[in-house]
Each structure stands twice: as C-alpha cells, then as structure tokens.
XYZ file of C-alpha atoms in Angstrom:
476
model
C -0.104 0.132 0.139
C 1.254 3.258 -0.975
C 2.037 6.114 1.997
C 0.606 8.795 -0.635
C -3.097 8.750 -1.426
C -3.945 8.036 -5.314
C -6.428 10.892 -5.443
C -7.889 13.949 -3.590
C -11.000 15.965 -4.071
C -9.933 19.101 -2.592
C -12.059 21.921 -1.545
C -15.356 20.552 -2.560
C -18.663 20.985 -1.006
C -19.701 17.456 0.229
C -23.289 16.639 0.083
C -25.007 13.523 1.643
C -28.447 12.428 2.637
C -29.514 13.480 6.149
C -30.689 9.708 6.358
C -27.483 8.345 5.481
C -25.481 9.048 8.925
C -23.106 10.945 7.734
C -22.868 14.558 8.131
C -25.136 16.059 5.780
C -23.133 18.647 4.057
C -19.181 19.697 4.842
C -16.526 21.545 3.026
C -13.817 18.766 2.941
C -10.974 17.442 1.166
C -11.801 13.478 0.102
C -8.850 11.620 0.190
C -9.189 8.117 -1.810
C -6.357 5.090 -1.360
C -7.482 1.667 -2.873
C -10.574 2.342 -4.090
C -12.169 3.779 -0.850
C -12.665 7.085 1.120
C -9.739 6.755 3.346
C -10.524 10.235 5.174
C -12.613 13.580 5.129
C -10.435 16.725 6.031
C -11.875 19.730 6.724
C -11.593 22.501 4.015
C -9.744 24.292 6.066
C -7.137 22.579 6.348
C -4.126 22.276 3.732
C -5.124 19.649 1.054
C -3.582 16.372 1.857
C -0.564 15.378 -0.973
C -1.746 12.892 -3.617
C -0.912 11.122 -7.000
C -3.954 12.796 -8.616
C -5.805 15.880 -7.374
C -8.789 17.449 -8.565
C -10.019 20.713 -7.631
C -13.440 20.783 -6.618
C -13.714 24.299 -5.884
C -17.627 25.960 -6.168
C -18.898 22.717 -7.226
C -20.633 19.810 -5.075
C -19.581 16.292 -4.507
C -22.134 13.770 -3.865
C -22.118 9.805 -3.746
C -21.958 7.660 -7.295
C -25.444 6.838 -7.913
C -26.845 3.907 -7.158
C -29.746 2.322 -9.856
C -31.761 0.223 -8.664
C -33.700 -0.575 -11.470
C -32.086 -1.625 -15.102
C -32.889 -3.960 -17.843
C -29.695 -5.233 -19.580
C -29.511 -7.184 -22.552
C -33.388 -7.415 -21.844
C -35.633 -10.309 -24.061
C -38.957 -9.236 -24.528
C -40.830 -11.843 -26.563
C -38.793 -11.720 -29.974
C -37.135 -8.372 -29.402
C -33.916 -8.120 -27.422
C -32.889 -4.578 -26.272
C -29.342 -3.679 -28.268
C -26.964 -3.179 -25.586
C -25.037 -5.135 -22.976
C -23.088 -4.334 -19.559
C -20.475 -2.896 -21.205
C -22.677 -0.461 -23.362
C -24.780 0.244 -20.206
C -22.266 0.476 -17.367
C -20.251 2.917 -19.738
C -24.018 5.249 -20.191
C -24.030 4.793 -16.197
C -20.815 6.312 -15.436
C -21.107 9.189 -17.844
C -24.441 9.541 -16.048
C -22.859 9.643 -12.496
C -24.039 6.330 -11.786
C -21.467 4.027 -10.403
C -23.532 0.848 -9.249
C -26.615 -0.353 -11.887
C -28.903 -3.281 -10.207
C -30.299 -5.630 -13.212
C -32.605 -8.379 -13.023
C -32.244 -12.104 -13.848
C -35.823 -12.794 -15.294
C -36.406 -16.225 -16.636
C -36.958 -16.100 -20.512
C -39.040 -18.921 -20.632
C -40.415 -22.126 -18.460
C -37.143 -23.839 -19.123
C -34.996 -21.160 -17.711
C -35.160 -21.256 -13.801
C -34.991 -18.119 -11.536
C -31.315 -19.465 -10.697
C -30.292 -19.877 -14.047
C -31.651 -16.743 -14.982
C -29.556 -15.244 -12.438
C -26.397 -16.935 -13.132
C -26.515 -16.138 -16.758
C -27.006 -12.518 -16.013
C -23.921 -12.328 -13.421
C -21.943 -14.187 -16.526
C -22.577 -11.346 -18.982
C -22.025 -8.671 -16.219
C -18.328 -9.516 -16.082
C -18.175 -6.970 -19.022
C -19.466 -4.424 -16.907
C -17.643 -0.901 -16.593
C -19.407 0.028 -12.839
C -20.299 -2.643 -9.695
C -23.313 -4.383 -10.700
C -25.699 -6.103 -8.561
C -28.341 -8.596 -9.585
C -32.574 -8.764 -8.452
C -34.285 -12.380 -8.957
C -37.286 -13.275 -10.533
C -40.446 -15.764 -9.983
C -43.345 -16.373 -12.568
C -44.683 -19.557 -11.328
C -44.323 -21.507 -8.227
C -43.101 -25.372 -7.699
C -41.179 -27.436 -5.096
C -37.429 -25.998 -6.238
C -38.187 -22.220 -5.745
C -37.143 -22.512 -1.930
C -33.913 -23.697 -2.614
C -33.433 -21.619 -5.476
C -34.307 -18.424 -3.439
C -31.674 -20.091 -0.544
C -29.061 -20.220 -3.543
C -29.451 -16.655 -4.564
C -29.730 -15.198 -1.001
C -26.396 -17.071 -0.778
C -25.311 -15.325 -3.874
C -25.751 -12.161 -2.427
C -29.249 -11.713 -4.399
C -31.607 -10.741 -1.774
C -34.439 -9.347 -3.721
C -36.500 -11.383 -5.973
C -39.186 -9.227 -8.334
C -42.479 -10.466 -9.393
C -45.187 -9.185 -11.995
C -48.734 -8.458 -11.432
C -49.671 -8.507 -15.054
C -48.255 -9.407 -18.453
C -49.950 -12.613 -18.360
C -48.495 -15.736 -20.280
C -44.921 -14.274 -19.963
C -43.666 -12.699 -17.110
C -46.881 -12.914 -14.726
C -47.010 -14.192 -10.965
C -50.397 -15.521 -9.885
C -51.399 -14.334 -6.384
C -50.267 -17.487 -4.813
C -46.905 -17.717 -6.185
C -46.449 -13.869 -4.808
C -47.666 -14.693 -1.528
C -45.415 -18.167 -1.176
C -42.416 -16.540 -2.448
C -42.948 -13.137 0.389
C -42.560 -15.955 2.721
C -39.367 -16.928 1.457
C -37.962 -13.834 0.966
C -39.181 -13.039 5.339
C -37.370 -16.082 6.109
C -34.372 -15.440 3.884
C -34.667 -11.779 4.864
C -34.808 -10.327 1.648
C -36.927 -8.206 -0.020
C -39.777 -8.508 -2.881
C -40.236 -5.893 -5.453
C -43.360 -5.838 -7.345
C -44.452 -4.562 -10.707
C -48.022 -3.528 -9.667
C -50.500 -3.274 -12.342
C -53.798 -5.380 -12.165
C -53.892 -7.864 -15.262
C -57.318 -8.204 -15.786
C -58.584 -4.898 -15.737
C -55.625 -4.180 -18.080
C -56.198 -7.199 -20.581
C -59.995 -6.063 -20.737
C -59.429 -2.516 -21.488
C -56.656 -3.591 -23.994
C -58.994 -5.848 -25.440
C -61.983 -3.243 -25.233
C -60.095 -0.548 -27.310
C -58.796 -3.199 -29.928
C -62.489 -4.193 -30.583
C -62.954 -0.510 -31.171
C -59.824 -0.112 -33.691
C -58.252 2.462 -30.884
C -55.163 -0.279 -30.254
C -52.111 1.997 -31.685
C -49.467 3.800 -29.884
C -51.496 6.916 -29.074
C -54.077 5.258 -27.536
C -51.601 3.788 -25.248
C -52.318 5.711 -21.889
C -55.724 4.624 -21.787
C -55.117 1.054 -21.786
C -53.592 1.191 -19.101
C -55.522 3.272 -16.614
C -54.620 4.678 -12.937
C -56.844 2.709 -11.035
C -55.218 -1.109 -12.263
C -52.136 0.214 -10.925
C -53.596 1.494 -7.788
C -55.727 -1.575 -7.087
C -52.806 -3.683 -7.806
C -50.778 -2.125 -5.191
C -53.861 -2.241 -2.389
C -54.186 -5.809 -2.945
C -50.164 -6.308 -2.911
C -49.971 -4.526 0.282
C -52.353 -6.723 2.117
C -50.356 -10.139 1.016
C -47.329 -7.662 2.301
C -48.800 -7.374 5.841
C -50.551 -10.821 5.904
C -46.959 -12.623 5.187
C -44.743 -10.009 7.034
C -42.871 -9.033 4.076
C -40.709 -5.965 3.215
C -42.216 -4.813 -0.424
C -40.901 -2.483 -3.130
C -43.011 -1.090 -5.723
C -41.063 -0.287 -9.097
C -41.937 2.656 -11.513
C -45.025 4.470 -9.583
C -46.634 6.359 -11.761
C -50.015 8.083 -9.897
C -49.944 9.993 -6.427
C -52.755 7.627 -5.101
C -49.930 4.557 -5.627
C -47.666 6.298 -3.180
C -50.164 7.348 -1.043
C -51.354 3.538 -0.437
C -47.449 3.407 0.553
C -47.329 5.791 2.532
C -50.464 4.778 4.407
C -49.039 1.335 5.110
C -45.948 2.829 6.489
C -47.864 4.592 9.038
C -49.501 1.080 9.907
C -46.080 -0.287 10.220
C -45.309 -2.062 7.473
C -42.164 -2.220 5.337
C -43.063 -0.436 2.364
C -41.443 1.614 -0.566
C -42.173 3.907 -3.982
C -40.233 4.188 -6.516
C -40.605 6.464 -9.582
C -38.746 7.178 -12.595
C -37.644 10.427 -14.417
C -40.123 10.141 -17.014
C -43.097 9.754 -15.015
C -41.684 13.162 -13.213
C -41.568 15.066 -16.135
C -43.784 13.716 -18.969
C -47.523 13.288 -19.391
C -49.537 12.042 -21.928
C -49.733 14.415 -24.162
C -46.627 12.953 -25.382
C -49.097 10.427 -27.223
C -50.454 13.027 -29.396
C -47.177 13.909 -30.371
C -45.379 13.570 -34.060
C -43.090 10.644 -32.485
C -45.355 8.509 -29.711
C -43.460 5.788 -30.222
C -40.916 7.535 -28.291
C -42.806 7.249 -25.258
C -43.416 3.257 -25.291
C -43.730 1.930 -21.747
C -45.792 0.347 -19.026
C -46.881 2.026 -17.077
C -47.637 4.892 -19.633
C -47.345 8.861 -19.066
C -50.283 9.875 -17.138
C -52.220 13.107 -17.422
C -50.823 16.582 -16.577
C -52.608 16.946 -13.250
C -51.120 13.397 -12.231
C -47.087 14.046 -13.111
C -48.006 17.357 -10.940
C -48.924 15.556 -7.917
C -46.346 12.911 -8.050
C -44.136 15.398 -8.132
C -45.436 16.864 -4.922
C -44.677 13.566 -3.372
C -41.839 13.288 -4.522
C -40.525 16.872 -2.952
C -42.795 15.791 0.308
C -40.182 12.609 0.706
C -43.232 10.189 -0.044
C -41.195 8.661 -2.670
C -38.257 6.685 -1.630
C -36.171 6.346 -4.820
C -35.798 6.890 -8.501
C -34.785 4.478 -11.050
C -34.339 4.444 -14.640
C -36.320 1.540 -15.521
C -33.690 1.266 -18.471
C -34.396 -0.603 -21.620
C -32.589 0.467 -24.136
C -34.647 -0.946 -27.899
C -34.177 1.431 -30.734
C -36.802 3.486 -33.103
C -36.465 0.668 -35.690
C -37.691 -1.980 -32.984
C -39.859 0.764 -31.274
C -41.935 1.438 -34.831
C -42.482 -2.541 -36.037
C -45.714 -2.602 -34.675
C -47.199 1.207 -33.750
C -50.332 -0.283 -34.905
C -51.089 -2.187 -32.115
C -49.466 -1.752 -28.682
C -49.841 -5.325 -27.728
C -47.123 -6.374 -30.217
C -44.450 -3.433 -29.337
C -41.410 -3.448 -27.303
C -42.106 -1.340 -23.866
C -39.118 0.674 -22.267
C -37.288 3.073 -22.745
C -33.486 4.354 -22.106
C -32.697 6.418 -19.487
C -29.695 4.934 -17.111
C -27.417 7.884 -18.628
C -29.952 10.907 -18.236
C -31.187 9.887 -14.621
C -29.280 12.510 -12.560
C -30.185 14.928 -14.424
C -33.516 14.508 -15.218
C -34.228 13.918 -11.093
C -32.124 16.992 -9.737
C -33.922 18.957 -12.301
C -37.423 17.752 -11.480
C -36.830 17.866 -7.629
C -34.452 20.724 -6.716
C -34.731 23.088 -9.691
C -38.560 22.731 -10.504
C -39.486 21.762 -6.932
C -37.549 23.105 -4.785
C -35.897 20.128 -3.134
C -32.581 20.175 -1.689
C -29.728 18.915 -3.311
C -29.933 16.111 0.184
C -33.270 15.407 -0.773
C -31.862 14.832 -4.058
C -28.891 12.244 -2.546
C -31.160 10.104 -1.090
C -33.453 9.234 -4.449
C -30.577 9.301 -6.348
C -27.902 7.315 -4.134
C -28.503 6.614 -0.453
C -32.035 5.121 -0.375
C -31.253 2.754 -3.142
C -28.447 1.903 -1.246
C -30.256 1.306 1.951
C -33.392 -0.350 0.932
C -31.552 -2.854 -1.261
C -28.911 -3.592 1.486
C -25.800 -2.850 -0.751
C -22.747 -2.430 1.255
C -20.260 0.648 1.370
C -22.723 2.604 -0.979
C -24.304 5.733 -0.930
C -22.810 8.140 1.228
C -19.170 10.082 1.404
C -17.451 8.772 4.750
C -14.506 7.289 5.192
C -14.486 3.453 4.560
C -17.038 3.726 2.183
C -16.579 2.953 -1.432
C -14.980 5.942 -3.505
C -17.772 6.269 -5.579
C -17.843 9.892 -6.357
C -19.517 12.579 -8.583
C -18.539 16.485 -8.811
C -20.491 18.921 -10.313
C -21.843 22.139 -10.484
C -25.782 22.264 -9.915
C -26.441 25.642 -12.210
C -24.802 24.523 -15.172
C -27.583 23.898 -17.713
C -27.054 21.564 -20.772
C -29.764 20.754 -23.393
C -30.165 16.632 -23.912
C -29.251 15.398 -27.251
C -29.889 11.729 -27.695
C -27.582 11.434 -30.709
C -24.412 12.245 -28.365
C -25.534 10.131 -25.438
C -23.823 6.659 -24.989
C -26.726 4.354 -24.364
C -27.057 1.929 -27.569
C -29.942 3.416 -28.856
C -30.945 6.047 -31.404
C -33.106 8.268 -29.028
C -34.135 10.074 -25.817
C -37.147 10.490 -24.780
C -36.123 13.964 -22.815
C -34.716 14.726 -26.161
C -34.552 18.619 -26.523
C -34.327 19.146 -22.750
C -32.608 21.894 -20.580
C -31.803 20.047 -17.313
C -29.590 20.926 -14.899
C -27.490 18.303 -12.161
C -25.037 16.889 -15.098
C -21.939 15.100 -13.895
C -18.422 16.988 -14.674
C -16.166 14.501 -12.939
C -17.169 10.779 -12.069
C -15.271 8.555 -9.875
C -16.021 4.756 -9.536
C -14.159 2.522 -6.954
C -11.307 5.098 -7.024
C -10.780 5.379 -11.136
C -11.656 9.020 -12.427
C -14.081 7.787 -15.468
C -15.021 11.084 -16.642
C -13.575 14.343 -16.364
C -12.831 17.650 -18.856
C -11.149 15.184 -21.321
C -13.923 12.891 -21.349
C -14.293 9.178 -20.350
C -11.870 6.828 -19.950
C -12.587 3.382 -20.224
C -11.375 0.894 -17.249
C -12.304 -2.011 -18.817
C -14.254 -4.639 -17.544
C -13.676 -3.684 -13.628
C -16.757 -3.645 -12.568
C -17.482 -6.237 -9.366
C -20.227 -7.912 -8.598
C -21.968 -6.508 -5.326
C -22.972 -9.390 -2.700
C -25.623 -7.547 -0.989
C -27.027 -8.279 2.500
C -29.962 -8.883 4.102
C -32.673 -6.748 4.395
C -32.871 -6.549 8.000
C -29.619 -7.081 8.926
C -28.509 -4.208 6.892
C -31.385 -1.568 8.374
C -30.664 -3.074 11.897
C -26.352 -2.457 11.207
C -26.887 0.951 9.770
C -29.287 1.692 12.921
C -26.655 0.859 15.251
C -24.114 3.119 13.600
C -25.912 5.941 13.397
C -26.889 5.536 17.091
C-alpha cells in the first residue's frame, strides 16, 4: 500500500443524504486510497498530497448514484434490447451512476430463476461499473425455496414479480404470497411491478375491438386504477406475510399514498418512481413521435404528474430509478399500430441524474440532500448494498462532482446508451456530472471518458433487516 493517496478531491462541498448517518453538508478534501474513502479532511486544512488532485472549488460532491432498476440485454418476446453490460455501464458512468442493479428474469418456462440470475452474473463480467442483481419468480414449484436460498447465498437478496403480463412474466397471487414468505425467511426484499392484469387485459381488448389500439392510445389502455388496485392488493399480501415490499415505477400519487398509509401502519413498504413519470405527461402520445414513449405504466395526465412531483418533494417517494430498457426506434416502429406487440421500455440510465435533479431541486424546491437520498443513499440502504450511498470514511470511492447551476440540453444522438433516441430530447436540464470517480478511478473528467475496461465488481448484498439494523446501530 502506497503511503501517498491515489487521489484527493479538494475544496468541494460534500453533500450526503440527511438519512445516511454522515454529515449532510461539509466543505472537505476527500482522500481516496485503494478504491475507498480513506479520510475526509476539513477544507480549512491544507490539501493532502496525492498522486492526483482534482480541485472541486465551487462545486458539489455527492455519492455515485445507485440505479436500482435496470434491464440490461433484456429479451421480451421476439425483441432483445440492443445493449450489453459494457454499453449500459459506460452510459451509467457518463450519467453519474456508479452501481446498477439488473434483473435475472427467466426467458421462458425452461429457464429457472437461479439459472436466469447466474446467466446475468456471467454477462455482467463485462461491466465498467459495479453490478448487483435481483432475481425473479414467475411460477411456483417445489424447487423455488431452494433456488431462493441459493440466490441469497450469491448475495441476491431481492426478487421481482409482476402482477400483469399474463402468459409471459406474470406471477399469480398464490406465487406472490409464497415467495413473500420465503423472502421473510431469507431476510430479503420483494420487488413488485403492480398493475392489475384483469383490468388491463379487459381495457386493452375493448380498445382493440374499437380499433383504438395504436401507440397514440397507450395511456387509455392502462388506467391509473389498475395500478392502484394492484398496489392495494399487494400491500395486503405483504401485511399478511410480514414481507418488506418495494413497488417499482409508481406513476400515480394514489399508488404512492397507499404505500405511505401502509408505512404509517407499520409496514416496510417503499415507493420508486422514474424520471419520465416526473417530467413527461400523456400529451406525448399526441406528439409527432408517440413511439418514443412506449412504456408500462404509460405517462399520466399533467395533473397526475404535478401531484407525483409533490409527493417526491415531500419525501414520500423513496427512490428514483431509470427502468432502463434499450430498444431503438426501428424496434419501436415495427408495430406502432398495435401496442400489444410493441416492445415497451425507455432508455434512461444516462439521464437519470439530470432529469431527477431538475424535477426535484430546480423545479420543486427540494434540497440537494433530498436529491442524494433518492439518487444514491436510499437505493443503497433499501437494497442493502454495502459501503455505498454516502461519502464517509471506509465507503467505496464512488463520487460525482457537478455544478448545480450548469444547464445542458439533452441530445439523444450524443448519449451513450446504444440506442438512437432519448424521451427527453431537447429538454434543458441541470445536474450533469463533470467528474465521476468509480471505485477510486477517475472515469469522467474535462478530457472526456476514460474506459476502465471490465473492472466492475459483482456486489453481494446484505440481508434486508440485518443491513437496516446495522445502519441503525452505527447511526446511534
């Protein structure tokens, strides 16, 4: 071990979440050694000597982002996203995210939940940033408890289930209940895509019968009620089993309020939303390119978007994740005439930081500390990711330097996600990263991107309650 630190970030304003246990804001020099934060030195003291020093005077330094909801190399029916782990992890780093959490979702009835995760773990060896994984269960059989035990031993401590997508990824109520019980036993977290399948199926078929099934009608086929009914039913199962539950991509204030009420009643329940639900509304389906916005749930009314942003600013939403799915426009445009056969999902891992920062801080009056909570600290804490989500001694040296006043416009063609569009094209946003440090390596600076190669580590996560209790002890 060298006596001289590898890197010092000098004179920056270090910002942490108020819930992280670390000081929320301080002027400090950050000393980096062996990929970890070795020390924080008060900025009134001399800058420590180092092999490299980056002056962050006048800028903010925050923890590297944790994107808890990414789909890399995803196969949906006959469509496969155009990315791989090298591409998506590179885009993540360009966007200030230093850890992504992907999903091992069985492609068909022959692939088991365990095999799906192990296959994704193998592909993740090409990643440029750190990677963790969620499992997924579609149907119950007598091998599932053993498979979940193996996943937990691998450090995969969460399982996603869908309450819709009948015939492909949907899990029935009995499966969800049984998996929740197993996740309690294994100290894990249940992820839920909550949309009521019967309502969506019936609504979609009615629109198809009326000839209103093109992409311009997507938002009418998946009503807000379908999401909120499913959240309510799932919360009942979670209460019955005692399972911690995490709802992905919540798009309505009603869904968020149901989680808030459950938490007030003592349940461990969490709300995630995505940047597109905070900034885009259903008028996009009447635009020149409605296929740019094909995702499930769809965009909601302007009134719903405004109310969702209010929930975010009030702290009722716990994380903002990208739900990154990298299809291109040629795939999107194959079946714009019938949403039942389109690939749904949006590219967003690279733009998560500026879109969220703009929606929460620039437009809604939230603090930078609030932003750090939903961008990095909350995802790390809820997903039990060790040594991440805070700038503190002993934590991984995952750091982002930026100027909150700098504004840039989104240019989809200049992004790095492996696709040819961005749903945020042309939007003026604040909160772009200027310098990104991942595991102590400077991967982005004024000279551009420095590809570190396939150095991303697989992150084994802790048990949900064990991680929470350990953090509580440290904070106390």
